[in-house]
């Protein structure tokens, strides 16, 4: 199971940190991705991290502003979001896969957490 938290409302230029806590299977076996879906748009990947945290991926739209990291001892993946923009407004989801962190197909999904950035 995955539990995402940390969403909220923030002004443009502000910061939020999202947490994704895993339970059940050995968390360190899984690559983790953060995805988002805005109203009327398809869900898209925001960032992803390999199982040991050695490799990361960022969508072009968030490079330089978002940082993904993980603490396997705490079964948690973090998404630090800085310099937030109104276009970052979306429901954010975390997901897990035992496959490659760049796979387009993730197996397990947490519930979403709403991020709203006001202008």
PDB file of C-alpha atoms in Angstrom:
ATOM      1  CA  UNK A   1       0.000   0.000   0.000  1.00  0.00           C
ATOM      2  CA  UNK A   2       1.042   3.569  -0.672  1.00  0.00           C
ATOM      3  CA  UNK A   3      -0.113   6.628   1.232  1.00  0.00           C
ATOM      4  CA  UNK A   4       0.490  10.062  -0.253  1.00  0.00           C
ATOM      5  CA  UNK A   5       0.270  13.204   1.835  1.00  0.00           C
ATOM      6  CA  UNK A   6       1.473  16.785   2.022  1.00  0.00           C
ATOM      7  CA  UNK A   7      -0.744  18.502  -0.503  1.00  0.00           C
ATOM      8  CA  UNK A   8      -2.352  21.850   0.139  1.00  0.00           C
ATOM      9  CA  UNK A   9      -2.809  25.356  -1.154  1.00  0.00           C
ATOM     10  CA  UNK A  10       0.147  27.652  -1.620  1.00  0.00           C
ATOM     11  CA  UNK A  11       0.841  30.917  -3.403  1.00  0.00           C
ATOM     12  CA  UNK A  12       2.896  30.985  -6.575  1.00  0.00           C
ATOM     13  CA  UNK A  13       6.580  30.850  -5.737  1.00  0.00           C
ATOM     14  CA  UNK A  14       5.955  28.852  -2.602  1.00  0.00           C
ATOM     15  CA  UNK A  15       6.998  25.337  -1.647  1.00  0.00           C
ATOM     16  CA  UNK A  16       5.406  22.080  -0.594  1.00  0.00           C
ATOM     17  CA  UNK A  17       6.749  18.657   0.212  1.00  0.00           C
ATOM     18  CA  UNK A  18       4.802  15.528  -0.666  1.00  0.00           C
ATOM     19  CA  UNK A  19       5.433  12.268   1.159  1.00  0.00           C
ATOM     20  CA  UNK A  20       4.682   8.776  -0.112  1.00  0.00           C
ATOM     21  CA  UNK A  21       4.814   6.134   2.605  1.00  0.00           C
ATOM     22  CA  UNK A  22       4.797   2.465   1.685  1.00  0.00           C
ATOM     23  CA  UNK A  23       3.738  -0.545   3.707  1.00  0.00           C
ATOM     24  CA  UNK A  24       3.649  -4.260   3.132  1.00  0.00           C
ATOM     25  CA  UNK A  25       6.325  -5.559   0.775  1.00  0.00           C
ATOM     26  CA  UNK A  26       9.936  -4.521   1.099  1.00  0.00           C
ATOM     27  CA  UNK A  27       9.840  -0.880   0.031  1.00  0.00           C
ATOM     28  CA  UNK A  28      13.432  -0.864  -1.190  1.00  0.00           C
ATOM     29  CA  UNK A  29      12.524  -3.350  -3.929  1.00  0.00           C
ATOM     30  CA  UNK A  30      10.351  -0.784  -5.695  1.00  0.00           C
ATOM     31  CA  UNK A  31      10.952   2.124  -7.987  1.00  0.00           C
ATOM     32  CA  UNK A  32       8.629   4.995  -7.130  1.00  0.00           C
ATOM     33  CA  UNK A  33       7.087   7.597  -9.382  1.00  0.00           C
ATOM     34  CA  UNK A  34       5.146  10.758  -8.730  1.00  0.00           C
ATOM     35  CA  UNK A  35       2.401  11.569 -11.219  1.00  0.00           C
ATOM     36  CA  UNK A  36      -0.114  14.368 -11.495  1.00  0.00           C
ATOM     37  CA  UNK A  37      -3.436  14.951 -13.160  1.00  0.00           C
ATOM     38  CA  UNK A  38      -5.014  18.343 -13.670  1.00  0.00           C
ATOM     39  CA  UNK A  39      -8.710  18.759 -14.529  1.00  0.00           C
ATOM     40  CA  UNK A  40      -9.330  17.897 -18.156  1.00  0.00           C
ATOM     41  CA  UNK A  41      -5.808  16.633 -18.690  1.00  0.00           C
ATOM     42  CA  UNK A  42      -4.210  13.205 -18.800  1.00  0.00           C
ATOM     43  CA  UNK A  43      -2.147  11.920 -15.936  1.00  0.00           C
ATOM     44  CA  UNK A  44       1.567  12.458 -16.501  1.00  0.00           C
ATOM     45  CA  UNK A  45       4.779  11.552 -14.740  1.00  0.00           C
ATOM     46  CA  UNK A  46       6.416  14.295 -12.718  1.00  0.00           C
ATOM     47  CA  UNK A  47       9.449  12.493 -11.288  1.00  0.00           C
ATOM     48  CA  UNK A  48      10.668   8.986 -10.621  1.00  0.00           C
ATOM     49  CA  UNK A  49      13.379   7.353  -8.564  1.00  0.00           C
ATOM     50  CA  UNK A  50      15.003   3.948  -8.763  1.00  0.00           C
ATOM     51  CA  UNK A  51      14.686   1.442  -5.944  1.00  0.00           C
ATOM     52  CA  UNK A  52      17.969   2.368  -4.270  1.00  0.00           C
ATOM     53  CA  UNK A  53      17.671   6.041  -5.100  1.00  0.00           C
ATOM     54  CA  UNK A  54      20.687   6.078  -7.395  1.00  0.00           C
ATOM     55  CA  UNK A  55      18.825   7.288 -10.472  1.00  0.00           C
ATOM     56  CA  UNK A  56      16.139   9.887 -10.916  1.00  0.00           C
ATOM     57  CA  UNK A  57      13.995  11.282 -13.690  1.00  0.00           C
ATOM     58  CA  UNK A  58      12.187  14.622 -13.965  1.00  0.00           C
ATOM     59  CA  UNK A  59       9.683  15.924 -16.446  1.00  0.00           C
ATOM     60  CA  UNK A  60      11.009  18.971 -18.277  1.00  0.00           C
ATOM     61  CA  UNK A  61       8.312  21.132 -16.741  1.00  0.00           C
ATOM     62  CA  UNK A  62       9.632  20.590 -13.201  1.00  0.00           C
ATOM     63  CA  UNK A  63      13.393  20.279 -13.708  1.00  0.00           C
ATOM     64  CA  UNK A  64      15.283  22.570 -11.407  1.00  0.00           C
ATOM     65  CA  UNK A  65      12.233  23.142  -9.190  1.00  0.00           C
ATOM     66  CA  UNK A  66      11.263  19.678  -7.891  1.00  0.00           C
ATOM     67  CA  UNK A  67      13.473  17.128  -6.162  1.00  0.00           C
ATOM     68  CA  UNK A  68      12.600  13.484  -5.606  1.00  0.00           C
ATOM     69  CA  UNK A  69      14.381  11.518  -2.890  1.00  0.00           C
ATOM     70  CA  UNK A  70      13.801   8.478  -0.753  1.00  0.00           C
ATOM     71  CA  UNK A  71      14.581   7.039   2.667  1.00  0.00           C
ATOM     72  CA  UNK A  72      14.147   3.294   2.444  1.00  0.00           C
ATOM     73  CA  UNK A  73      14.643   2.903   6.190  1.00  0.00           C
ATOM     74  CA  UNK A  74      11.445   4.918   6.598  1.00  0.00           C
ATOM     75  CA  UNK A  75       9.729   3.408   3.531  1.00  0.00           C
ATOM     76  CA  UNK A  76       9.175   6.935   2.275  1.00  0.00           C
ATOM     77  CA  UNK A  77       9.705   8.822  -0.968  1.00  0.00           C
ATOM     78  CA  UNK A  78       9.634  12.608  -0.931  1.00  0.00           C
ATOM     79  CA  UNK A  79       8.830  15.166  -3.590  1.00  0.00           C
ATOM     80  CA  UNK A  80      10.129  18.588  -2.662  1.00  0.00           C
ATOM     81  CA  UNK A  81       8.409  21.184  -4.805  1.00  0.00           C
ATOM     82  CA  UNK A  82       9.856  24.681  -4.916  1.00  0.00           C
ATOM     83  CA  UNK A  83       9.033  27.763  -6.993  1.00  0.00           C
ATOM     84  CA  UNK A  84       5.543  26.448  -7.527  1.00  0.00           C
ATOM     85  CA  UNK A  85       3.508  27.790 -10.420  1.00  0.00           C
ATOM     86  CA  UNK A  86      -0.259  27.848 -10.982  1.00  0.00           C
ATOM     87  CA  UNK A  87       0.224  25.264 -13.720  1.00  0.00           C
ATOM     88  CA  UNK A  88       1.495  22.832 -11.084  1.00  0.00           C
ATOM     89  CA  UNK A  89      -2.049  22.660  -9.707  1.00  0.00           C
ATOM     90  CA  UNK A  90      -3.193  19.038  -9.903  1.00  0.00           C
ATOM     91  CA  UNK A  91      -3.912  15.907  -7.946  1.00  0.00           C
ATOM     92  CA  UNK A  92      -0.582  14.224  -7.255  1.00  0.00           C
ATOM     93  CA  UNK A  93      -0.240  10.454  -6.991  1.00  0.00           C
ATOM     94  CA  UNK A  94       2.623   8.197  -6.043  1.00  0.00           C
ATOM     95  CA  UNK A  95       3.015   4.770  -7.577  1.00  0.00           C
ATOM     96  CA  UNK A  96       5.340   1.803  -7.275  1.00  0.00           C
ATOM     97  CA  UNK A  97       6.801  -0.769  -9.617  1.00  0.00           C
ATOM     98  CA  UNK A  98       9.283  -3.591  -9.252  1.00  0.00           C
ATOM     99  CA  UNK A  99      10.336  -2.803 -12.798  1.00  0.00           C
ATOM    100  CA  UNK A 100      12.518  -0.045 -14.185  1.00  0.00           C
ATOM    101  CA  UNK A 101      11.838   3.417 -12.808  1.00  0.00           C
ATOM    102  CA  UNK A 102      11.251   4.713 -16.346  1.00  0.00           C
ATOM    103  CA  UNK A 103       8.605   2.108 -17.119  1.00  0.00           C
ATOM    104  CA  UNK A 104       5.389   3.600 -18.461  1.00  0.00           C
ATOM    105  CA  UNK A 105       3.385   1.088 -16.435  1.00  0.00           C
ATOM    106  CA  UNK A 106       3.338   1.266 -12.648  1.00  0.00           C
ATOM    107  CA  UNK A 107       1.677  -1.492 -10.658  1.00  0.00           C
ATOM    108  CA  UNK A 108       0.544  -0.004  -7.363  1.00  0.00           C
ATOM    109  CA  UNK A 109      -1.008   3.393  -6.776  1.00  0.00           C
ATOM    110  CA  UNK A 110      -1.692   5.488  -3.734  1.00  0.00           C
ATOM    111  CA  UNK A 111      -4.603   7.828  -3.290  1.00  0.00           C
ATOM    112  CA  UNK A 112      -4.078  11.318  -4.627  1.00  0.00           C
ATOM    113  CA  UNK A 113      -3.244  14.479  -2.761  1.00  0.00           C
ATOM    114  CA  UNK A 114      -4.423  17.846  -4.060  1.00  0.00           C
ATOM    115  CA  UNK A 115      -1.921  20.597  -4.759  1.00  0.00           C
ATOM    116  CA  UNK A 116      -3.324  24.024  -5.543  1.00  0.00           C
ATOM    117  CA  UNK A 117      -1.100  26.950  -6.469  1.00  0.00           C
ATOM    118  CA  UNK A 118      -2.741  30.348  -6.476  1.00  0.00           C
ATOM    119  CA  UNK A 119      -1.493  33.206  -8.614  1.00  0.00           C
TER     120      UNK A 119
END
